[in-house]
PDB file of C-alpha atoms and ligand atoms in Angstrom:
ATOM      1  CA  MET A   1       0.846  -2.347 -27.358  1.00 58.00           C
ATOM      2  CA  SER A   2      -0.855  -5.068 -25.310  1.00 70.00           C
ATOM      3  CA  ALA A   3      -0.861  -3.218 -21.930  1.00 84.00           C
ATOM      4  CA  PRO A   4      -1.585  -6.237 -19.697  1.00 94.00           C
ATOM      5  CA  PHE A   5      -1.744  -4.129 -16.523  1.00 97.00           C
ATOM      6  CA  LYS A   6      -4.661  -1.850 -15.731  1.00 96.00           C
ATOM      7  CA  LEU A   7      -5.148   1.013 -13.322  1.00 97.00           C
ATOM      8  CA  ALA A   8      -7.465  -0.638 -10.771  1.00 97.00           C
ATOM      9  CA  PRO A   9     -10.506   1.502  -9.951  1.00 98.00           C
ATOM     10  CA  LEU A  10     -10.587   3.244  -6.574  1.00 98.00           C
ATOM     11  CA  PRO A  11     -12.933   1.589  -4.046  1.00 97.00           C
ATOM     12  CA  TRP A  12     -14.636   4.977  -3.354  1.00 98.00           C
ATOM     13  CA  ASP A  13     -15.234   8.368  -5.048  1.00 98.00           C
ATOM     14  CA  ASP A  14     -12.324  10.790  -5.482  1.00 98.00           C
ATOM     15  CA  ASP A  15     -13.695  13.154  -2.818  1.00 98.00           C
ATOM     16  CA  ALA A  16     -14.831  10.444  -0.365  1.00 98.00           C
ATOM     17  CA  LEU A  17     -11.804  10.698   1.953  1.00 98.00           C
ATOM     18  CA  ALA A  18     -11.925  14.513   2.252  1.00 98.00           C
ATOM     19  CA  PRO A  19     -10.883  16.376   4.309  1.00 98.00           C
ATOM     20  CA  THR A  20      -8.370  13.740   5.492  1.00 98.00           C
ATOM     21  CA  ILE A  21      -7.225  13.210   1.883  1.00 98.00           C
ATOM     22  CA  SER A  22      -8.630  15.738  -0.590  1.00 98.00           C
ATOM     23  CA  ALA A  23      -9.909  15.090  -4.113  1.00 98.00           C
ATOM     24  CA  HIS A  24      -7.049  17.377  -5.200  1.00 98.00           C
ATOM     25  CA  THR A  25      -4.520  14.932  -3.744  1.00 98.00           C
ATOM     26  CA  ILE A  26      -6.356  11.987  -5.357  1.00 98.00           C
ATOM     27  CA  SER A  27      -6.310  13.811  -8.706  1.00 98.00           C
ATOM     28  CA  PHE A  28      -2.505  13.732  -8.628  1.00 98.00           C
ATOM     29  CA  HIS A  29      -1.758  10.697  -6.475  1.00 98.00           C
ATOM     30  CA  TYR A  30      -4.114   8.245  -8.180  1.00 98.00           C
ATOM     31  CA  HIS A  31      -4.847   9.764 -11.588  1.00 98.00           C
ATOM     32  CA  LYS A  32      -1.250  10.829 -12.287  1.00 98.00           C
ATOM     33  CA  HIS A  33       1.337   9.083 -10.059  1.00 98.00           C
ATOM     34  CA  HIS A  34      -0.345   5.675  -9.744  1.00 98.00           C
ATOM     35  CA  LYS A  35      -1.397   5.750 -13.420  1.00 98.00           C
ATOM     36  CA  ALA A  36       2.175   6.607 -14.453  1.00 98.00           C
ATOM     37  CA  TYR A  37       3.482   3.488 -12.664  1.00 98.00           C
ATOM     38  CA  VAL A  38       0.927   1.332 -14.514  1.00 98.00           C
ATOM     39  CA  ASP A  39       1.740   2.927 -17.872  1.00 98.00           C
ATOM     40  CA  MET A  40       5.498   2.605 -17.328  1.00 98.00           C
ATOM     41  CA  LEU A  41       5.142  -1.031 -16.235  1.00 98.00           C
ATOM     42  CA  ASN A  42       3.219  -1.805 -19.436  1.00 98.00           C
ATOM     43  CA  THR A  43       5.939  -0.138 -21.514  1.00 97.00           C
ATOM     44  CA  LEU A  44       8.754  -1.969 -19.702  1.00 97.00           C
ATOM     45  CA  VAL A  45       7.253  -5.478 -19.875  1.00 97.00           C
ATOM     46  CA  GLU A  46       6.287  -5.310 -23.531  1.00 96.00           C
ATOM     47  CA  GLY A  47       7.919  -8.175 -25.443  1.00 94.00           C
ATOM     48  CA  THR A  48       9.367  -9.717 -22.249  1.00 95.00           C
ATOM     49  CA  PRO A  49       8.256 -12.835 -20.315  1.00 95.00           C
ATOM     50  CA  TYR A  50       6.929 -10.453 -17.611  1.00 96.00           C
ATOM     51  CA  ALA A  51       4.071  -9.480 -19.932  1.00 96.00           C
ATOM     52  CA  ASP A  52       2.425 -12.859 -19.218  1.00 95.00           C
ATOM     53  CA  MET A  53       2.979 -12.837 -15.461  1.00 97.00           C
ATOM     54  CA  LYS A  54       0.735 -11.716 -12.649  1.00 96.00           C
ATOM     55  CA  LEU A  55       1.756  -8.519 -10.900  1.00 97.00           C
ATOM     56  CA  GLU A  56       2.689 -10.351  -7.661  1.00 96.00           C
ATOM     57  CA  GLU A  57       4.910 -12.744  -9.600  1.00 97.00           C
ATOM     58  CA  ILE A  58       6.779  -9.861 -11.254  1.00 97.00           C
ATOM     59  CA  VAL A  59       7.354  -8.235  -7.855  1.00 97.00           C
ATOM     60  CA  HIS A  60       8.692 -11.536  -6.439  1.00 96.00           C
ATOM     61  CA  LYS A  61      10.931 -12.205  -9.436  1.00 96.00           C
ATOM     62  CA  THR A  62      12.442  -8.716  -9.644  1.00 97.00           C
ATOM     63  CA  ALA A  63      12.798  -7.959  -5.900  1.00 96.00           C
ATOM     64  CA  GLY A  64      16.454  -7.291  -5.117  1.00 92.00           C
ATOM     65  CA  ALA A  65      17.348  -7.224  -8.818  1.00 94.00           C
ATOM     66  CA  THR A  66      20.671  -5.621  -9.685  1.00 93.00           C
ATOM     67  CA  ASP A  67      20.124  -5.560 -13.448  1.00 95.00           C
ATOM     68  CA  PRO A  68      18.988  -1.969 -14.166  1.00 96.00           C
ATOM     69  CA  LYS A  69      16.095  -3.061 -16.434  1.00 95.00           C
ATOM     70  CA  ASP A  70      14.754  -5.530 -13.866  1.00 96.00           C
ATOM     71  CA  LYS A  71      15.208  -2.964 -11.095  1.00 97.00           C
ATOM     72  CA  LYS A  72      13.128  -0.489 -13.072  1.00 98.00           C
ATOM     73  CA  ILE A  73      10.441  -3.136 -13.598  1.00 98.00           C
ATOM     74  CA  PHE A  74      10.489  -3.877  -9.859  1.00 98.00           C
ATOM     75  CA  ASN A  75      10.124  -0.201  -8.978  1.00 98.00           C
ATOM     76  CA  ASN A  76       7.049   0.210 -11.156  1.00 98.00           C
ATOM     77  CA  ALA A  77       5.457  -3.182 -10.385  1.00 98.00           C
ATOM     78  CA  GLY A  78       6.045  -2.670  -6.647  1.00 98.00           C
ATOM     79  CA  GLN A  79       4.501   0.778  -6.780  1.00 98.00           C
ATOM     80  CA  VAL A  80       1.434  -0.522  -8.651  1.00 98.00           C
ATOM     81  CA  TRP A  81       0.927  -3.279  -6.080  1.00 98.00           C
ATOM     82  CA  ASN A  82       1.574  -0.983  -3.106  1.00 98.00           C
ATOM     83  CA  HIS A  83      -0.842   1.664  -4.357  1.00 98.00           C
ATOM     84  CA  ASP A  84      -3.613  -0.852  -5.073  1.00 98.00           C
ATOM     85  CA  PHE A  85      -3.116  -2.099  -1.517  1.00 98.00           C
ATOM     86  CA  TYR A  86      -2.979   1.421  -0.032  1.00 98.00           C
ATOM     87  CA  TRP A  87      -6.284   2.520  -1.597  1.00 98.00           C
ATOM     88  CA  ARG A  88      -7.975  -0.591  -0.237  1.00 98.00           C
ATOM     89  CA  SER A  89      -6.435   0.098   3.196  1.00 98.00           C
ATOM     90  CA  LEU A  90      -8.451   3.338   3.305  1.00 98.00           C
ATOM     91  CA  THR A  91     -12.182   3.934   3.547  1.00 98.00           C
ATOM     92  CA  PRO A  92     -14.569   6.772   4.416  1.00 98.00           C
ATOM     93  CA  ALA A  93     -16.838   4.222   6.150  1.00 96.00           C
ATOM     94  CA  LYS A  94     -16.610   3.424   9.844  1.00 93.00           C
ATOM     95  CA  THR A  95     -15.175  -0.084   9.873  1.00 96.00           C
ATOM     96  CA  GLU A  96     -14.446  -2.625  12.563  1.00 94.00           C
ATOM     97  CA  GLY A  97     -12.073  -5.575  12.499  1.00 95.00           C
ATOM     98  CA  ASP A  98     -13.229  -8.910  13.822  1.00 96.00           C
ATOM     99  CA  ALA A  99     -12.521 -10.934  16.961  1.00 96.00           C
ATOM    100  CA  THR A 100      -9.435 -12.580  15.415  1.00 96.00           C
ATOM    101  CA  LEU A 101      -7.891  -9.238  14.419  1.00 97.00           C
ATOM    102  CA  ASP A 102      -8.804  -7.619  17.738  1.00 97.00           C
ATOM    103  CA  SER A 103      -7.171 -10.373  19.795  1.00 97.00           C
ATOM    104  CA  ALA A 104      -4.076 -10.364  17.533  1.00 97.00           C
ATOM    105  CA  ILE A 105      -3.803  -6.573  18.063  1.00 98.00           C
ATOM    106  CA  THR A 106      -4.136  -6.965  21.829  1.00 97.00           C
ATOM    107  CA  ALA A 107      -1.530  -9.744  21.855  1.00 97.00           C
ATOM    108  CA  ALA A 108       1.024  -7.797  19.815  1.00 98.00           C
ATOM    109  CA  PHE A 109       0.500  -4.193  20.917  1.00 98.00           C
ATOM    110  CA  GLY A 110      -1.794  -4.154  23.969  1.00 98.00           C
ATOM    111  CA  SER A 111      -4.413  -1.967  22.266  1.00 97.00           C
ATOM    112  CA  LYS A 112      -5.483  -0.506  18.926  1.00 97.00           C
ATOM    113  CA  ASP A 113      -4.306   2.942  20.067  1.00 97.00           C
ATOM    114  CA  ALA A 114      -0.861   1.515  20.786  1.00 98.00           C
ATOM    115  CA  LEU A 115      -0.811  -0.117  17.337  1.00 98.00           C
ATOM    116  CA  ILE A 116      -1.757   3.202  15.706  1.00 98.00           C
ATOM    117  CA  ALA A 117       0.993   5.000  17.646  1.00 98.00           C
ATOM    118  CA  LYS A 118       3.578   2.421  16.482  1.00 98.00           C
ATOM    119  CA  LEU A 119       2.432   2.672  12.845  1.00 98.00           C
ATOM    120  CA  ALA A 120       2.622   6.482  13.011  1.00 98.00           C
ATOM    121  CA  GLU A 121       6.117   6.224  14.445  1.00 98.00           C
ATOM    122  CA  ALA A 122       7.187   3.865  11.634  1.00 98.00           C
ATOM    123  CA  GLY A 123       5.803   6.293   9.053  1.00 97.00           C
ATOM    124  CA  LYS A 124       7.582   9.239  10.680  1.00 97.00           C
ATOM    125  CA  ASP A 125      10.856   7.320  10.991  1.00 95.00           C
ATOM    126  CA  GLN A 126      10.894   6.159   7.377  1.00 94.00           C
ATOM    127  CA  PHE A 127      13.660   8.377   5.974  1.00 93.00           C
ATOM    128  CA  GLY A 128      12.695   9.677   2.533  1.00 95.00           C
ATOM    129  CA  SER A 129       9.998   7.999   0.446  1.00 97.00           C
ATOM    130  CA  GLY A 130       8.343   4.766   1.475  1.00 98.00           C
ATOM    131  CA  TRP A 131       5.589   2.918   3.268  1.00 98.00           C
ATOM    132  CA  ALA A 132       4.482   1.940   6.790  1.00 98.00           C
ATOM    133  CA  TRP A 133       2.857  -1.493   7.132  1.00 98.00           C
ATOM    134  CA  LEU A 134       0.891  -3.689   9.474  1.00 98.00           C
ATOM    135  CA  VAL A 135       1.871  -7.277   8.644  1.00 98.00           C
ATOM    136  CA  SER A 136       1.304 -10.762  10.035  1.00 97.00           C
ATOM    137  CA  LYS A 137       3.314 -13.934  10.244  1.00 93.00           C
ATOM    138  CA  ASP A 138       1.617 -17.073  11.558  1.00 90.00           C
ATOM    139  CA  GLY A 139      -1.151 -14.872  12.921  1.00 91.00           C
ATOM    140  CA  LYS A 140       1.265 -12.674  14.893  1.00 95.00           C
ATOM    141  CA  LEU A 141       1.125  -8.978  14.008  1.00 97.00           C
ATOM    142  CA  SER A 142       4.031  -6.586  13.610  1.00 98.00           C
ATOM    143  CA  ILE A 143       4.930  -3.230  12.088  1.00 98.00           C
ATOM    144  CA  ASP A 144       7.249  -2.834   9.123  1.00 97.00           C
ATOM    145  CA  LYS A 145       8.460   0.057   7.001  1.00 97.00           C
ATOM    146  CA  THR A 146       9.906  -0.033   3.510  1.00 98.00           C
ATOM    147  CA  SER A 147      11.717   2.410   1.200  1.00 97.00           C
ATOM    148  CA  ASN A 148      10.625   3.573  -2.226  1.00 97.00           C
ATOM    149  CA  ALA A 149       8.824   0.684  -4.001  1.00 97.00           C
ATOM    150  CA  GLU A 150       9.899  -2.019  -1.540  1.00 97.00           C
ATOM    151  CA  THR A 151       7.091  -4.145  -0.147  1.00 97.00           C
ATOM    152  CA  PRO A 152       6.918  -6.844   2.562  1.00 97.00           C
ATOM    153  CA  MET A 153       4.877  -8.895   0.058  1.00 96.00           C
ATOM    154  CA  ALA A 154       8.062  -9.445  -1.973  1.00 95.00           C
ATOM    155  CA  LYS A 155       9.531 -11.306   1.022  1.00 92.00           C
ATOM    156  CA  GLY A 156       6.448 -13.506   1.331  1.00 90.00           C
ATOM    157  CA  VAL A 157       5.125 -11.539   4.312  1.00 94.00           C
ATOM    158  CA  ASN A 158       1.349 -11.214   4.654  1.00 97.00           C
ATOM    159  CA  CYS A 159       0.324  -7.535   4.509  1.00 98.00           C
ATOM    160  CA  LEU A 160      -2.730  -6.306   6.455  1.00 98.00           C
ATOM    161  CA  LEU A 161      -2.664  -2.594   5.657  1.00 98.00           C
ATOM    162  CA  THR A 162      -0.310   0.157   4.506  1.00 98.00           C
ATOM    163  CA  VAL A 163       0.119   3.918   4.596  1.00 98.00           C
ATOM    164  CA  ASP A 164       1.982   5.702   1.797  1.00 98.00           C
ATOM    165  CA  VAL A 165       4.537   8.181   3.181  1.00 98.00           C
ATOM    166  CA  TRP A 166       5.901   9.458  -0.127  1.00 97.00           C
ATOM    167  CA  GLU A 167       5.622  13.261  -0.201  1.00 97.00           C
ATOM    168  CA  HIS A 168       3.077  13.027  -3.045  1.00 97.00           C
ATOM    169  CA  ALA A 169       0.702  11.315  -0.577  1.00 97.00           C
ATOM    170  CA  TYR A 170       0.462  14.292   1.782  1.00 97.00           C
ATOM    171  CA  TYR A 171       2.156  17.422   0.465  1.00 97.00           C
ATOM    172  CA  LEU A 172      -0.906  19.070  -1.117  1.00 97.00           C
ATOM    173  CA  ASP A 173      -3.003  18.613   2.042  1.00 97.00           C
ATOM    174  CA  TYR A 174      -0.418  18.778   4.851  1.00 97.00           C
ATOM    175  CA  GLN A 175       2.681  20.298   3.207  1.00 96.00           C
ATOM    176  CA  ASN A 176       5.710  19.024   5.127  1.00 96.00           C
ATOM    177  CA  ALA A 177       3.704  17.800   8.146  1.00 97.00           C
ATOM    178  CA  ARG A 178       3.960  14.045   7.607  1.00 97.00           C
ATOM    179  CA  PRO A 179       3.037  13.322  11.269  1.00 97.00           C
ATOM    180  CA  LYS A 180      -0.259  15.235  10.879  1.00 98.00           C
ATOM    181  CA  TYR A 181      -1.119  13.240   7.761  1.00 98.00           C
ATOM    182  CA  LEU A 182      -0.327   9.977   9.582  1.00 98.00           C
ATOM    183  CA  GLU A 183      -2.384  10.970  12.614  1.00 97.00           C
ATOM    184  CA  ALA A 184      -5.405  11.872  10.438  1.00 98.00           C
ATOM    185  CA  VAL A 185      -5.224   8.808   8.192  1.00 98.00           C
ATOM    186  CA  LEU A 186      -4.627   6.334  11.013  1.00 98.00           C
ATOM    187  CA  GLY A 187      -7.274   7.902  13.230  1.00 97.00           C
ATOM    188  CA  LYS A 188     -10.029   8.423  10.668  1.00 97.00           C
ATOM    189  CA  ILE A 189      -9.913   6.420   7.443  1.00 98.00           C
ATOM    190  CA  ILE A 190      -8.246   3.047   8.016  1.00 98.00           C
ATOM    191  CA  ASN A 191     -10.225   0.106   6.657  1.00 98.00           C
ATOM    192  CA  TRP A 192     -10.045  -2.320   9.598  1.00 98.00           C
ATOM    193  CA  GLU A 193     -12.355  -4.728   7.793  1.00 98.00           C
ATOM    194  CA  PHE A 194      -9.763  -4.996   4.998  1.00 98.00           C
ATOM    195  CA  ALA A 195      -7.044  -5.700   7.584  1.00 98.00           C
ATOM    196  CA  ALA A 196      -9.228  -8.417   9.159  1.00 97.00           C
ATOM    197  CA  GLN A 197      -9.836 -10.001   5.736  1.00 97.00           C
ATOM    198  CA  ASN A 198      -6.097 -10.042   5.038  1.00 97.00           C
ATOM    199  CA  LEU A 199      -5.378 -11.662   8.396  1.00 97.00           C
ATOM    200  CA  ALA A 200      -8.077 -14.267   7.706  1.00 95.00           C
ATOM    201  CA  ARG A 201      -6.426 -15.023   4.364  1.00 91.00           C
ATOM    202  CA  GLU A 202      -3.153 -15.841   6.098  1.00 86.00           C
ATOM    203  CA  ASN A 203      -4.999 -18.084   8.535  1.00 75.00           C
ATOM    204  CA  ASN A 204      -6.698 -19.880   5.644  1.00 73.00           C
ATOM    205  CA  PRO A 205      -4.020 -20.662   3.026  1.00 60.00           C
ATOM    206  CA  VAL A 206      -6.330 -22.860   0.943  1.00 55.00           C
ATOM    207  CA  ARG A 207      -8.553 -19.881   0.276  1.00 50.00           C
ATOM    208  CA  ALA A 208      -5.476 -17.691  -0.297  1.00 50.00           C
ATOM    209  CA  ALA A 209      -4.179 -20.056  -2.978  1.00 51.00           C
ATOM    210  CA  ALA A 210      -7.528 -19.966  -4.776  1.00 49.00           C
ATOM    211  CA  GLU A 211      -7.555 -16.156  -4.953  1.00 49.00           C
TER     212      GLU A 211
HETATM  213 MN1  LIG B   1       2.084   7.075  -3.645  1.00 67.75          MN
END
């Protein structure tokens, strides 16, 4: 089996986000759930034209698919992309955005605290499994939420950061208290530098195309 897709390494050690997200959660969420999506994607694309495509291309091509095989490929490809993006949205380091991100936050939400409150609300309101997102369009920020493996990226929307609100993301550390998980993650371990880089990429499409 060719296995074109790899489990991307985490940008920090397994225990680096504790106590907000424990190494125990990472041992299941990254080493089992995320890995299972990668393994399943490799199995599903074997011998198909998808085996030669980039992950983003597969997500674009299979988004909204009704064919059960393509839908299954979308679910696994979307989850691989979303998880890669989620891990990079988190950091144990104290990070700051930049002037462009800060002024976009002020313009859209009034303050960073107001943005965090809106993201937490989106995560709480997402019924069942899914994701809460900070996204940008033409430099203007907004909040989005998606179900299951859905991702704003599939609609050509520029993603700045995401929080996973599937139960597997928080149950070991917070049991059913999704709001407590959201409050801790959004207050303590968001990588604002990553969000600023993603906003800069939208503002500089030439660089985006080269990446
Ligand atoms: Mn997850």
